[in-house]
């Protein structure tokens, strides 16, 4: 089952949902701002993306700039920051089995569906 971690206020995230609908494949939407992933889930997503936790952070968010930017944070502290402030999590994230992508640009989603 394909899962998209989605924020409806984000145009790229809405485009990702539209692309998945157009694909005809079954998928599940996780509104991650409301249904915050567990630390384990977030670690699994990061592992599937093959990135460090900092690669999943939206660094232009005010929360990041005001509270975290310029600090020497461990991976654990970055994970904790995303869990405490899910708005910091990049979007959309699409997971299909053992593969995952950040759907920016939206066309990247095609590589795993």
Coordinates of C-alpha atoms in Angstrom, one line a residue:
X1 CA 0.0 0.0 0.0
X2 CA 1.3 3.4 -0.9
X3 CA 1.2 6.1 1.8
X4 CA 1.4 9.8 1.4
X5 CA 2.3 12.0 4.3
X6 CA 0.2 15.0 3.4
X7 CA -0.5 18.6 4.4
X8 CA -3.5 19.9 2.6
X9 CA -2.3 23.5 2.9
X10 CA 0.7 22.7 0.7
X11 CA 0.3 22.9 -3.1
X12 CA 3.1 20.3 -3.7
X13 CA 1.4 18.0 -1.3
X14 CA -2.0 18.4 -3.0
X15 CA -0.3 17.8 -6.3
X16 CA 1.1 14.6 -4.9
X17 CA -2.4 13.4 -3.9
X18 CA -3.7 14.3 -7.4
X19 CA -0.9 12.4 -9.0
X20 CA -1.6 9.3 -6.9
X21 CA -5.3 9.5 -7.7
X22 CA -4.6 9.8 -11.4
X23 CA -2.3 6.7 -11.1
X24 CA -5.3 4.6 -10.2
X25 CA -3.3 2.9 -7.5
X26 CA -4.6 2.4 -4.0
X27 CA -3.1 4.7 -1.4
X28 CA -3.5 6.0 2.1
X29 CA -3.3 9.6 3.2
X30 CA -1.7 10.4 6.5
X31 CA -2.4 14.0 7.6
X32 CA 0.9 14.2 9.5
X33 CA 0.2 17.5 11.2
X34 CA -2.8 15.8 13.0
X35 CA -1.7 12.2 13.0
X36 CA 2.0 12.8 14.0
X37 CA 4.2 9.9 13.1
X38 CA 5.9 8.1 16.0
X39 CA 9.7 8.5 16.4
X40 CA 10.1 4.9 15.1
X41 CA 7.9 5.7 12.0
X42 CA 9.9 8.9 11.4
X43 CA 13.2 6.9 11.7
X44 CA 11.9 4.3 9.2
X45 CA 10.9 7.0 6.7
X46 CA 14.3 8.6 7.0
X47 CA 16.0 5.3 6.5
X48 CA 13.8 4.5 3.4
X49 CA 14.7 8.0 2.0
X50 CA 18.4 7.2 2.7
X51 CA 19.0 10.6 4.2
X52 CA 20.1 12.1 7.5
X53 CA 17.3 13.6 9.6
X54 CA 18.3 17.1 8.7
X55 CA 17.4 16.3 5.1
X56 CA 13.8 16.0 6.1
X57 CA 13.6 19.4 7.8
X58 CA 11.9 22.4 6.3
X59 CA 14.6 24.9 7.1
X60 CA 12.7 28.0 6.0
X61 CA 10.0 27.5 8.6
X62 CA 9.9 30.2 11.2
X63 CA 10.1 27.6 14.0
X64 CA 13.4 26.3 12.6
X65 CA 14.9 29.7 12.1
X66 CA 13.9 30.9 15.6
X67 CA 14.6 27.8 17.7
X68 CA 17.1 25.6 15.9
X69 CA 19.0 27.3 13.1
X70 CA 22.7 27.5 13.7
X71 CA 22.7 25.1 16.6
X72 CA 24.9 22.0 16.5
X73 CA 22.1 19.4 16.9
X74 CA 22.4 15.6 17.0
X75 CA 20.2 13.5 14.8
X76 CA 18.2 12.6 17.9
X77 CA 17.6 16.3 18.6
X78 CA 16.6 16.9 15.0
X79 CA 14.1 14.0 15.2
X80 CA 12.7 15.4 18.5
X81 CA 12.4 18.9 16.9
X82 CA 10.3 17.4 14.1
X83 CA 8.1 15.4 16.4
X84 CA 7.5 18.4 18.6
X85 CA 6.9 20.6 15.6
X86 CA 5.6 18.4 12.8
X87 CA 5.3 21.5 10.5
X88 CA 9.1 21.1 10.2
X89 CA 8.7 17.8 8.3
X90 CA 9.2 18.2 4.6
X91 CA 6.2 17.2 2.4
X92 CA 4.8 15.4 0.7
X93 CA 6.5 12.1 1.6
X94 CA 5.4 9.0 -0.4
X95 CA 6.2 5.5 0.9
X96 CA 5.7 2.4 -1.3
X97 CA 6.9 -0.7 0.4
X98 CA 10.7 -0.4 0.8
X99 CA 10.9 2.8 -1.3
X100 CA 10.2 6.4 -0.4
X101 CA 10.6 9.9 -1.9
X102 CA 10.0 13.4 -1.0
X103 CA 7.6 14.6 -3.7
X104 CA 9.5 17.7 -4.7
X105 CA 9.2 18.0 -7.6
X106 CA 6.0 16.1 -7.8
X107 CA 7.3 14.0 -10.7
X108 CA 9.6 12.1 -8.3
X109 CA 6.6 10.3 -7.1
X110 CA 6.4 8.4 -10.4
X111 CA 9.7 6.7 -9.6
X112 CA 8.2 4.6 -6.8
X113 CA 4.6 4.0 -7.9

